[in-house]
XYZ file of C-alpha atoms in Angstrom:
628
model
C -14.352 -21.608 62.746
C -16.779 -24.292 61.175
C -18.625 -23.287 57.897
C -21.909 -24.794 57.941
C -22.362 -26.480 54.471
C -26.304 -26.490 55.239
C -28.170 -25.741 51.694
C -31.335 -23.102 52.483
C -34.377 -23.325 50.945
C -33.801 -21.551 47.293
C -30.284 -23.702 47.113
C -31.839 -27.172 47.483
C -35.195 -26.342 45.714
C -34.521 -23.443 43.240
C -37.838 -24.743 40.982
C -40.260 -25.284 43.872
C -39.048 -21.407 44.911
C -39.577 -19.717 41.661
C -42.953 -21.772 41.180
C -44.271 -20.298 44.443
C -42.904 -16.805 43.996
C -44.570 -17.012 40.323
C -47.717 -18.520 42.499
C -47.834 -15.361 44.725
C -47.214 -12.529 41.782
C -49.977 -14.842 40.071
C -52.678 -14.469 42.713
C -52.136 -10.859 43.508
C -52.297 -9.882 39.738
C -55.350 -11.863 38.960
C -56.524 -10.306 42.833
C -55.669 -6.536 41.110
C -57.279 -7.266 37.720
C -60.384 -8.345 39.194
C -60.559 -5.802 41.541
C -59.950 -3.294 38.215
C -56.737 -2.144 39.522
C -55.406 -2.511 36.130
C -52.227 -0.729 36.333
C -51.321 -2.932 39.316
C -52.147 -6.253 37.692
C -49.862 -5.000 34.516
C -46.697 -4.303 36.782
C -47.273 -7.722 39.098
C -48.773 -10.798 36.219
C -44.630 -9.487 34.311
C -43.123 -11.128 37.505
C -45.141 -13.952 37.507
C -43.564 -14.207 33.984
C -40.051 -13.545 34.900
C -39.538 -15.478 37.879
C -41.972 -18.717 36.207
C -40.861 -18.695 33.206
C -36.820 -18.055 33.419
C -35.082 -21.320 34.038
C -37.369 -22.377 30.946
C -36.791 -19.620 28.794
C -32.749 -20.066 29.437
C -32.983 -23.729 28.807
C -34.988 -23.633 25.829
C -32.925 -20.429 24.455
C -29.672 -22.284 25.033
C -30.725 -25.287 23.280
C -31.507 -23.692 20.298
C -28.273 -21.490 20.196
C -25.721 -24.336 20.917
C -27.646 -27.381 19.564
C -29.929 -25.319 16.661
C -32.553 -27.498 17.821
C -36.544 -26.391 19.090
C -37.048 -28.097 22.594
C -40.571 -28.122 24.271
C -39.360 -25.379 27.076
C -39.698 -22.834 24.026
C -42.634 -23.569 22.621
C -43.997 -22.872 26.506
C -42.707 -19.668 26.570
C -43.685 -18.588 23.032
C -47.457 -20.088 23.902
C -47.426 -17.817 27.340
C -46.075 -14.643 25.252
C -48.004 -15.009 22.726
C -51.544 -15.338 25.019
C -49.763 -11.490 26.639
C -49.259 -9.966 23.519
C -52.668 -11.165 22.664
C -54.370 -9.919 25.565
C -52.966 -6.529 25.294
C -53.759 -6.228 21.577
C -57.487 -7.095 22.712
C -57.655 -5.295 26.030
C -58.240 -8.630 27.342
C -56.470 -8.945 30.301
C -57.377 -12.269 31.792
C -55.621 -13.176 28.530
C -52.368 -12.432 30.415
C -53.651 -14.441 33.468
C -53.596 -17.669 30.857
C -50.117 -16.994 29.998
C -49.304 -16.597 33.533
C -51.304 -19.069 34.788
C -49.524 -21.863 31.674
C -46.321 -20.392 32.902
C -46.959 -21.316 36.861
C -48.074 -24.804 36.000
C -45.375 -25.757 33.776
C -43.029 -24.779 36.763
C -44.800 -26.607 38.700
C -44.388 -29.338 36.768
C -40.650 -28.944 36.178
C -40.709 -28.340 40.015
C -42.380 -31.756 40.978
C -40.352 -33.547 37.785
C -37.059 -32.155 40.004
C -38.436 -33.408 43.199
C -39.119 -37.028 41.738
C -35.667 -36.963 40.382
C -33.817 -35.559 43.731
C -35.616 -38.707 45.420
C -34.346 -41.028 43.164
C -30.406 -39.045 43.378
C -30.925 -38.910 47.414
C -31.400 -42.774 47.431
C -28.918 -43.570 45.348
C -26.416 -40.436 47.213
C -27.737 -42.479 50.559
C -24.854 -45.598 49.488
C -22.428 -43.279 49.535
C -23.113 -42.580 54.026
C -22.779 -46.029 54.471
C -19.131 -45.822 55.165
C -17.620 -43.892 58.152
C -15.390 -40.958 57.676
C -12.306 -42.436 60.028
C -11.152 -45.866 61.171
C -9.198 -47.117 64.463
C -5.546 -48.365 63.106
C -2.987 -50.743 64.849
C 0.303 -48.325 64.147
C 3.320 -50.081 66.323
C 0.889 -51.807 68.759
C -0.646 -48.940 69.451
C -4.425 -47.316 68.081
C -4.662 -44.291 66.365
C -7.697 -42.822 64.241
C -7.238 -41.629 60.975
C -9.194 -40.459 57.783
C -10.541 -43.114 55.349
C -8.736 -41.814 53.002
C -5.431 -42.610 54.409
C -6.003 -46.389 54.552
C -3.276 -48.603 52.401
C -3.420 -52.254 51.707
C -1.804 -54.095 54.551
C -3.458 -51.522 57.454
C -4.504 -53.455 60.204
C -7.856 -52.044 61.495
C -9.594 -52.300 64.369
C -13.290 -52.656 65.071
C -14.981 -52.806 68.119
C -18.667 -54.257 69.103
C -21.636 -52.520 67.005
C -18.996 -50.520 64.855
C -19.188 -49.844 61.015
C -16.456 -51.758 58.950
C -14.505 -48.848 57.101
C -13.833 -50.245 54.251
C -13.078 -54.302 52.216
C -10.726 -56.308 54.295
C -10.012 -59.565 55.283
C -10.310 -60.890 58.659
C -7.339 -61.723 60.727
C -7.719 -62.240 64.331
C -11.707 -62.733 65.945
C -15.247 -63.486 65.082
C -18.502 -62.095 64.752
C -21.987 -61.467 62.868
C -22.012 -58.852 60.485
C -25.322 -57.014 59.646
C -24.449 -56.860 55.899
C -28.049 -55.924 55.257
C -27.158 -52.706 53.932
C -24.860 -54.129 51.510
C -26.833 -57.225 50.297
C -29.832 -56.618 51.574
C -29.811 -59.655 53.447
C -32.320 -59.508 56.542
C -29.933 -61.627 58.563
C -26.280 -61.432 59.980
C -23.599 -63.431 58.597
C -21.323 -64.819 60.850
C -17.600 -63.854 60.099
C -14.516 -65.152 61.048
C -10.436 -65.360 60.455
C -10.134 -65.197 56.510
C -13.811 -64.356 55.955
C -13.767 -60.718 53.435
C -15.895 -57.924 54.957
C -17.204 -55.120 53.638
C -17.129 -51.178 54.046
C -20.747 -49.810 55.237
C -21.765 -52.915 56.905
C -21.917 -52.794 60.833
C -20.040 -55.272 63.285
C -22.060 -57.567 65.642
C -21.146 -58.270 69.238
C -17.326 -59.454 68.419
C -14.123 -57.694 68.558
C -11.935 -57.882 65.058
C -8.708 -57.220 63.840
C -8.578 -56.410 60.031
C -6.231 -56.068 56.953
C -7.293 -53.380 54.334
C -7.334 -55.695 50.802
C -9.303 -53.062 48.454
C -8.178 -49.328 48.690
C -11.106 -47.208 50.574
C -11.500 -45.945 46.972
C -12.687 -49.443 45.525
C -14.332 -50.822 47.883
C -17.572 -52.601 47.037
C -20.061 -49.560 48.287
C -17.750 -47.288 46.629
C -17.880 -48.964 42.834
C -21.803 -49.477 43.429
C -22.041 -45.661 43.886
C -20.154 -45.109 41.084
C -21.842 -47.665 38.638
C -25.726 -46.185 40.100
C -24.288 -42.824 39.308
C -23.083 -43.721 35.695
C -26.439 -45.196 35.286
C -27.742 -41.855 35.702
C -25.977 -40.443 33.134
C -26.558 -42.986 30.397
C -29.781 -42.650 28.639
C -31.151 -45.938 27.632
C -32.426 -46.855 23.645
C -36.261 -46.025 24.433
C -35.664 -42.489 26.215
C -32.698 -41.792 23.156
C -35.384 -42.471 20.788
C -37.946 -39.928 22.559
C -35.384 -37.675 22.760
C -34.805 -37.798 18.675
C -38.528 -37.689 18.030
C -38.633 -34.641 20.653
C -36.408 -32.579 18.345
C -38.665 -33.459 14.795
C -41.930 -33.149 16.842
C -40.759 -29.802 18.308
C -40.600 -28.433 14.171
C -43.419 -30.180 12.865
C -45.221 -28.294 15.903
C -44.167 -24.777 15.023
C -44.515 -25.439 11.386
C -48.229 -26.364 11.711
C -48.759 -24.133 14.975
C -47.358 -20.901 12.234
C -49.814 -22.444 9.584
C -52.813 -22.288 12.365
C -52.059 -18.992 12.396
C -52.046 -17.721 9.319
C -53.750 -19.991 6.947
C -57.440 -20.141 8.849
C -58.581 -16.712 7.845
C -58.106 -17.257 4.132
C -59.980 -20.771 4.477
C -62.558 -20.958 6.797
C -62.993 -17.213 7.472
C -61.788 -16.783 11.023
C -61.088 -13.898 12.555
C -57.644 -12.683 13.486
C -58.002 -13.210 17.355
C -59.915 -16.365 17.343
C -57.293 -17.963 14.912
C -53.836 -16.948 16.441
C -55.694 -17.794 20.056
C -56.199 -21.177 19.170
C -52.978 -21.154 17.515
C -51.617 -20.349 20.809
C -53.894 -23.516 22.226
C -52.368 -25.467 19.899
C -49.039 -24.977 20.832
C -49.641 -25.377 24.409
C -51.375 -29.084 24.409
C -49.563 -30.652 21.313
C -46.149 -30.180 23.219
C -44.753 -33.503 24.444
C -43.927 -32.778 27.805
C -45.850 -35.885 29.162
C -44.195 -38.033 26.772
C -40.768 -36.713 27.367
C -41.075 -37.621 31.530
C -42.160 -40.943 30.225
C -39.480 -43.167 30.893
C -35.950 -42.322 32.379
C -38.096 -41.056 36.357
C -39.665 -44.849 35.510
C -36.093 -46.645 35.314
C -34.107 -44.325 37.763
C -36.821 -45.315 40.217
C -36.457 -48.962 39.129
C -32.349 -48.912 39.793
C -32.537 -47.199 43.141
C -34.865 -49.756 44.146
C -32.753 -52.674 42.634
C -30.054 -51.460 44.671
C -32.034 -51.504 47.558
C -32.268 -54.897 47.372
C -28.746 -55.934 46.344
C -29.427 -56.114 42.659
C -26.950 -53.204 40.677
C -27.893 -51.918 37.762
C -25.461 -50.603 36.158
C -27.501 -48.865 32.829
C -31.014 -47.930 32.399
C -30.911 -49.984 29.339
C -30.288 -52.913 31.237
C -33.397 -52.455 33.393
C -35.368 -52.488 30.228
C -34.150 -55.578 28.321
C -33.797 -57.842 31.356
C -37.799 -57.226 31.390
C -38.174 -58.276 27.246
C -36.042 -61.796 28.612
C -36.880 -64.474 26.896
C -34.002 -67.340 27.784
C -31.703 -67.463 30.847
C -28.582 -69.250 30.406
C -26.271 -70.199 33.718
C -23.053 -70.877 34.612
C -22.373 -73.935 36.774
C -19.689 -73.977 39.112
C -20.038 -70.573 41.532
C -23.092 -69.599 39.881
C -25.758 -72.469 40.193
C -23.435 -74.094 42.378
C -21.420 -72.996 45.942
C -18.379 -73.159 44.151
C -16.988 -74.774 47.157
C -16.452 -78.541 47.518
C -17.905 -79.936 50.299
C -18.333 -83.668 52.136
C -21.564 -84.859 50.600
C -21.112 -88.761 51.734
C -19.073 -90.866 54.455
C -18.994 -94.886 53.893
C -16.532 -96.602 56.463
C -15.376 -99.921 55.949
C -17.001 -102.754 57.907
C -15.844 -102.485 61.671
C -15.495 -98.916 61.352
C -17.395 -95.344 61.829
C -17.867 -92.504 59.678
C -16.620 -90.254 62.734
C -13.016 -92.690 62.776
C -12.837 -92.017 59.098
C -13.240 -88.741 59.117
C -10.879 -88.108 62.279
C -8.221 -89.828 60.770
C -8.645 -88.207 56.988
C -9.307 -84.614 58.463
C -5.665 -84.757 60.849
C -3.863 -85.710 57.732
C -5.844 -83.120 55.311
C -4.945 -80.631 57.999
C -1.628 -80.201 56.703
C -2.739 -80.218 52.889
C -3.770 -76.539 51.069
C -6.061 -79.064 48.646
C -9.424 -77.530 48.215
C -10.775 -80.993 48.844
C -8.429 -81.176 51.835
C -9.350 -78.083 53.095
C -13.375 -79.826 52.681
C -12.445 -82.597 54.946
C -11.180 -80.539 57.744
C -14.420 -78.073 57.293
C -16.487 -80.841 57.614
C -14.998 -83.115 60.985
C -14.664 -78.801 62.426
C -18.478 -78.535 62.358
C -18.611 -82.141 64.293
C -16.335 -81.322 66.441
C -14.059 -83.780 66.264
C -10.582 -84.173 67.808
C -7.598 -84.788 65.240
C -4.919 -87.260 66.503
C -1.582 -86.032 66.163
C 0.013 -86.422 62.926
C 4.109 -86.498 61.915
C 6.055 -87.383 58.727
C 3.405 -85.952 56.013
C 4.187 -86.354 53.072
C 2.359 -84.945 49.696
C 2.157 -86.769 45.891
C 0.649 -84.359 43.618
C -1.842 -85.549 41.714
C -1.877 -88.376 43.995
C -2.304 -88.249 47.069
C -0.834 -87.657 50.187
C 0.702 -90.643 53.570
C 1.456 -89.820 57.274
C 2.024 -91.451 60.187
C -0.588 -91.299 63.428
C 0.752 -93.326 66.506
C 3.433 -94.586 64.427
C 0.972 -96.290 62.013
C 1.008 -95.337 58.167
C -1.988 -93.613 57.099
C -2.922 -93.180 53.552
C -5.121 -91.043 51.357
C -5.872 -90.629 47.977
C -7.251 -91.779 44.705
C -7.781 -95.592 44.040
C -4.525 -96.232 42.065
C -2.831 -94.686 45.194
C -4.380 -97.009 47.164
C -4.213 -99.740 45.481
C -0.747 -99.430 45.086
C 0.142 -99.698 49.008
C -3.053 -101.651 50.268
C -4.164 -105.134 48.785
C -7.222 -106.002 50.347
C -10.076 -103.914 49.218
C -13.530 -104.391 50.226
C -15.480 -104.830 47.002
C -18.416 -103.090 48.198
C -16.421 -99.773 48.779
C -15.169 -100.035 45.184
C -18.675 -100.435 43.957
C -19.793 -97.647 45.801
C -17.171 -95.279 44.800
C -17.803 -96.073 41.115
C -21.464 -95.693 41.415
C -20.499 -92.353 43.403
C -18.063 -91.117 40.768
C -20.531 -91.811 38.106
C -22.678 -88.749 39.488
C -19.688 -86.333 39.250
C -18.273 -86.542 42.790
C -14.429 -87.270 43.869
C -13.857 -89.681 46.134
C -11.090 -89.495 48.725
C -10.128 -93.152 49.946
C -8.659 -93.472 53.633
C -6.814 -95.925 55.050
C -4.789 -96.978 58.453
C -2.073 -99.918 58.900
C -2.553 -101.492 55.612
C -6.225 -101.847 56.020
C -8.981 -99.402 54.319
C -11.285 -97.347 57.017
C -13.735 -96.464 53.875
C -14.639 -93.658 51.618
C -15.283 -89.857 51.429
C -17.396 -88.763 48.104
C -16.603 -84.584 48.061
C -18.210 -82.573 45.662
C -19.138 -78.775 44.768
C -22.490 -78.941 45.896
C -25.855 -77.352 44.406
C -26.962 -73.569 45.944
C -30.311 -74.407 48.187
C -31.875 -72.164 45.994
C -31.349 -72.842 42.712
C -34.052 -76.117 41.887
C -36.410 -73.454 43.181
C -35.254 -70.842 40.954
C -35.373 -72.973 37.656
C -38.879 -73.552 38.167
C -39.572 -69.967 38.851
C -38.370 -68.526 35.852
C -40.377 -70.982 34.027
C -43.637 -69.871 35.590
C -42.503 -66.332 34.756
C -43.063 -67.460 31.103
C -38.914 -67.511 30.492
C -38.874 -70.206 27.266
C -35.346 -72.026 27.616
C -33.456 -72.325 30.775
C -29.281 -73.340 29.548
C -26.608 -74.525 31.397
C -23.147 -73.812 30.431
C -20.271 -75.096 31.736
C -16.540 -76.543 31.439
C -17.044 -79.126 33.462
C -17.247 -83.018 32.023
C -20.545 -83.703 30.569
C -21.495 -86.549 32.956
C -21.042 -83.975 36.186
C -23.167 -81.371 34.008
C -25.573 -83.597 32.965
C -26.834 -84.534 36.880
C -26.166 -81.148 37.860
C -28.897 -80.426 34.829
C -31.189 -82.933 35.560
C -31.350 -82.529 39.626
C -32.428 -78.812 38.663
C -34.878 -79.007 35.790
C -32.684 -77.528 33.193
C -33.568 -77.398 29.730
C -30.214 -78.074 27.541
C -26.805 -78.452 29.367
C -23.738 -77.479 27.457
C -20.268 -79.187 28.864
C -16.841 -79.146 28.485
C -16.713 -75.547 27.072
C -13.912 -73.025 26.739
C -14.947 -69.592 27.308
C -14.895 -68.973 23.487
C -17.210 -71.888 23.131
C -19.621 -70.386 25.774
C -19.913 -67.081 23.365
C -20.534 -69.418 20.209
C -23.612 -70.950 22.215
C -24.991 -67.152 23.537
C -24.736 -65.907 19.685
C -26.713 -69.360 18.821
C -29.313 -68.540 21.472
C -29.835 -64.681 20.827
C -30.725 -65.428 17.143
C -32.619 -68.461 18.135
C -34.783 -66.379 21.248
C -33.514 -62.671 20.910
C -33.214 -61.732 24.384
C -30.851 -63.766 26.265
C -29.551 -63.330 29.733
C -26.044 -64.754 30.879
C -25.509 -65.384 34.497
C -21.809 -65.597 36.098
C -19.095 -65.124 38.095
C -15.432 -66.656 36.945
C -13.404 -65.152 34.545
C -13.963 -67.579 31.702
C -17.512 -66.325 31.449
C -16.836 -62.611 31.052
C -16.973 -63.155 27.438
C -20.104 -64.703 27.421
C -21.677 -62.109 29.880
C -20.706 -59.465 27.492
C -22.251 -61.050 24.511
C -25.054 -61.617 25.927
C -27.983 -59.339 25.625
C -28.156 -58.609 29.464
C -24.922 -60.164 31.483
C -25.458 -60.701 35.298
C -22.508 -61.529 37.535
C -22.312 -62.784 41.320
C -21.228 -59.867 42.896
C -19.461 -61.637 46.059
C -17.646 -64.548 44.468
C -17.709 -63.446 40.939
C -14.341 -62.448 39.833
C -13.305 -58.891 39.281
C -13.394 -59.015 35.287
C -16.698 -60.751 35.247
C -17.942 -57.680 37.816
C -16.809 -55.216 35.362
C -18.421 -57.195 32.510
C -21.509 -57.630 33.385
C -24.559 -55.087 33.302
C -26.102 -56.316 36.166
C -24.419 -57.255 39.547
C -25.886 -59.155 42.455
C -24.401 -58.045 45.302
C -25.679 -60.817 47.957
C -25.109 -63.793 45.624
C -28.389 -64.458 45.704
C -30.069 -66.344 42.832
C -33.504 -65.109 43.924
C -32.450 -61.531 43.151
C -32.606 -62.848 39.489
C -36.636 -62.767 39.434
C -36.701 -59.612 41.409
C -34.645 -58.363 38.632
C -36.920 -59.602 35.905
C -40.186 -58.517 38.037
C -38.590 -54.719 37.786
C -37.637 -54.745 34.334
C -41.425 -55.867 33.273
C -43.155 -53.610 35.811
C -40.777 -50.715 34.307
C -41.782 -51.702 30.985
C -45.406 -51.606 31.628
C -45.330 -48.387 33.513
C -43.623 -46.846 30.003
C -45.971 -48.210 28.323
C -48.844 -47.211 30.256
C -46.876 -43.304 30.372
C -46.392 -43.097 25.958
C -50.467 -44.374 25.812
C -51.751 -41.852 28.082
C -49.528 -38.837 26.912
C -50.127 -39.372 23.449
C -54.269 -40.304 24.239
C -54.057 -37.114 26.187
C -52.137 -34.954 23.552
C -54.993 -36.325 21.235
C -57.769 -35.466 23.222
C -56.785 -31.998 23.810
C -55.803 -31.419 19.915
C -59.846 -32.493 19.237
C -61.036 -30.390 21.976
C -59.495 -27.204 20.964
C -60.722 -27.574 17.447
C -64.485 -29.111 18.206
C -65.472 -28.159 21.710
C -63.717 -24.873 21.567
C -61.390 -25.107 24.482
C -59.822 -22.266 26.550
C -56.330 -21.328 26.813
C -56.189 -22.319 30.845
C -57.963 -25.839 30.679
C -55.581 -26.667 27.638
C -52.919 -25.631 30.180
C -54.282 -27.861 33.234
C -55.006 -30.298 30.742
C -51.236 -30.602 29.313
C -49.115 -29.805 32.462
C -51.957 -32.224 34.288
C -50.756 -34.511 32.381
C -47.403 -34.455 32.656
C -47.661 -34.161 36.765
C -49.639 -37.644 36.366
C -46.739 -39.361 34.276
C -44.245 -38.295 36.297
């Protein structure tokens, strides 16, 4: 038997329910009291009361048995009983209709201040669908289906054409383009193919692939993003803390002063009874700060869910608000501003020779190497498609270099001592070109055939596309110092630096040195931003004001470091970021100045333009609806 797990109507919207049952006792009471049926009115405008005015009551009630503290929820309820009691001291009934009618709005309010927040949990819930519930498994050559949940490392999974990926894995047999758009929030597939990581949630393009599970289900990359969104929730940042405090002094100064409105006027100014504890009751209602209390945490939760929309995770509402009060940025080099990944930048052959004959020759010998720079070469003469010759006796000198033999002719390649050391003849303009190549922070990789030198191959990590654009960008959004930091040697920094418009460049730094600069810089600018990804920089990224790490080549301690993650790699998200935390900011802003102008205006109104207990409730739970 299947038990549907289907929430009705009073389940999923409990608030909205009890605001429209309140709504209906409302109308028929105020239909029975005008109608003089006032017997009726007295037994339906209770129920208005009850049902309205519960949740409310039970919140405020609880607060101030378990936390001996006044909350605004009371001072509703006290305002509403206080307008019956009133009315039925006076045989003024519409009296109770105020109290009713302050009771329906403020659950409307709490009803529509649920709603906003249930959008902002249902986007942020929405990650957690992005992964299937089973996968197809290879078990003994043969496929079988299991739960998600049963995944180990070392599973080999199988997914077919248009598929979602279950879970992090690497890939070991095929190729395709994954739609990671879901993930990243890149518009674009990403091709994918043997040793390429992919990721749970993200759907499989027109390829068939064979996978190994590397990440339980459990921490996979959707699955810590749901859980760091989540935790966001949870944690209140400094702005909404300090509302909170002021909430619980406001809430006394209020009943002190609304108690001295209604006693104190009939000795002074000669009021009577019912005109003073009325306005009493005013007072109460539109000096509450339930405008200012929905001021800021709907403004960031909105903000996160919509950073994580777009690949950028916040992992505190706190961090949403300082990355918008930025003042300097400073970067990593290597992974961050950089690929990371060295890469042929430059091919100069010897005189009677090609770049494709140096490169055939270097990438069949580099084939057999598990050198980063090695691995470069062979990259690079793959996406030309060149043919390798056949290769025997390799041979590796750390440090060094590394000889073969193609068609029984000696092949060497290496540094220049290595060279040197076997070949005498070497063209002068090669070793000009190498120096002037090396001088700008590249290695060079010298190849050479039979005793003679085929030419040179300058490899170097190269600069992200976007990153010259992003320097100048964060200048024009008013950030005051861009910084490089870096352990690379200063000449490669100092290029790197210049090529991209960057203000100071620190080099040769150990990670503790990094920190020393960040301290320097926070004093110097107060808000500082450190952007990452290697292990070396966690340090920095948690001492400075806002860390940001790359979340797909950043390393795991520099993920779990930082407050911000960027889930795409993309340097770009970095002014999205910024553009959120200021429009956040501003909204807040905008939110405290019209609650307070509002709690003002009303406070002058009910004193000098003798306002009545139902526009003081429109006006204060009007308000609130606007803010939030």
């Amino acid at each position: 038997m299947t038990i549907s797990t289907k929430k009705n109507l009073l389940q999923e919207h409990p608030d909205a329910v009890a605001a429209g049952i309140c709504a209906i006792f409302l109308l028929i009471g105020s239909f029975a009291l005008h109608s003089n049926w006032i017997s009726l009115a007295l037994l339906l405008l209770p129920v208005a009361y009850v049902v309205g005015g519960y949740g409310s009551a039970k919140e405020g009630l609880t607060t101030l048995w378990e936390e001996k503290e006044l909350d605004v929820d009371l001072l509703m309820i006290v305002a509403a009983l206080g307008a019956a009691g009133l009315g039925l001291w006076r045989r003024e009934y519409h009296l109770i209709v105020d109290g009713a009618v302050l009771i329906l709005i403020f659950a409307v309010s709490g009803a529509l201040e649920g709603y906003a927040m249930q959008r902002t949990e249902k986007a942020i819930r929405s990650l957690m669908s992005l992964t299937p519930d089973t996968a197809r498994v290879l078990v003994a050559g043969e496929e079988r289906e299991v739960s998600i949940n049963k995944l180990q490392i070392g599973s080999q999974v199988i997914v077919k054409p248009g598929e979602m990926i279950p879970c992090d894995c690497v890939i070991t047999e095929g190729f395709s383009s994954i739609n990671q758009a879901a993930i990243t929030g890149e518009s674009l597939p990403v091709e994918k193919t043997i040793g390429d990581e992919v990721f749970g949630g993200t759907i499989n393009g027109n390829g068939a692939l064979k996978l190994r599970v590397h990440q339980p289900p459990e921490s996979s990359l959707i699955q810590r993003i749901v859980k760091q969104v989540l935790q966001a929730q949870t944690e209140a940042p400094r702005s909404q803390q300090f509302i909170e405090r002021f909430e619980r002094g406001y809430a006394k100064i209020i009943v002190v002063l609304g108690i001295a409105l209604a006693t104190l006027p009939p000795f002074i100014f000669g009021w009577d009874w019912e005109t003073t504890i009325y306005k009493a009751l005013i007072f109460l209602v539109v000096a509450s700060p339930c405008a200012l209390m929905a001021a800021i945490m709907p403004t960031l939760l909105s903000g996160i869910a919509n950073g994580a929309k777009q690949g950028i995770l916040f992992k505190n509402g706190s961090h949403l608000e300082m990355i918008g009060k930025v003042n300097a940025i400073a970067f990593d080099k290597t992974g961050t501003l950089t690929t990371g990944k060295p890469q042929v930048v430059e091919i100069i052959p010897a005189s009677g020779f090609s770049e494709n004959q140096v490169l055939e020759v270097a990438a069949a010998v580099e084939a057999f190497s598990e050198h980063p720079i090695g691995n470069a070469i062979v990259k690079f003469a793959e996406i030309k498609n060149l043919e390798f010759p056949q290769v025997n006796n390799v041979q590796a000198f750390a440090g060094l270099g590394i000889t073969a033999e193609i068609n029984n002719e000696k092949v060497i390649l290496g540094k220049t001592g290595f060279i040197k050391q076997e070949i005498r003849e070497i063209p002068q303009f090669l070793i000009k070109q190498s120096q002037e190549l090396a001088a700008t922070g590249k290695t060079i990789v010298w190849v050479a055939q039979s005793g003679e030198v085929l030419g040179i191959i300058a490899v170097a990590d190269t600069i992200r596309e976007e990153s010259a654009f992003l320097v100048q960008r964060l200048k024009k959004l008013g950030i005051q110092k861009v910084i490089m930091l870096t352990g690379d040697n200063e000449l490669t920094a100092k290029n790197v630096g210049k090529e991209l418009g960057i203000d100071e460049v620190y080099s040769e730094l150990l990670p503790e040195d990094k920190v020393t600069v960040i301290q320097r810089l926070k004093k110097e600018y107060g808000s500082v931003v450190m952007v990452g990804d290697g292990i070396n920089d966690a340090p920095a990224l948690a001492t400075a004001t806002v860390g940001i790490a790359m979340g797909i080549a950043g390393s795991d301690v520099a993920l779990e470091t930082a407050d911000i993650v960027l889930i795409s790699d993309s340097l770009e998200k970095i002014i999205v970021a910024i553009k959120l935390g200021r429009r956040s900011l501003r909204i807040i802003k905008q939110n405290i100045t019209f609650a307070l102008g509002f709690i003002v205006v009303l406070l002058v109104a009910n004193f000098v333009a003798n306002l009545t207990l139902p526009l003081g409730v429109i006006g204060h739970e009007g308000s609130t609806i606007l803010v939030t």
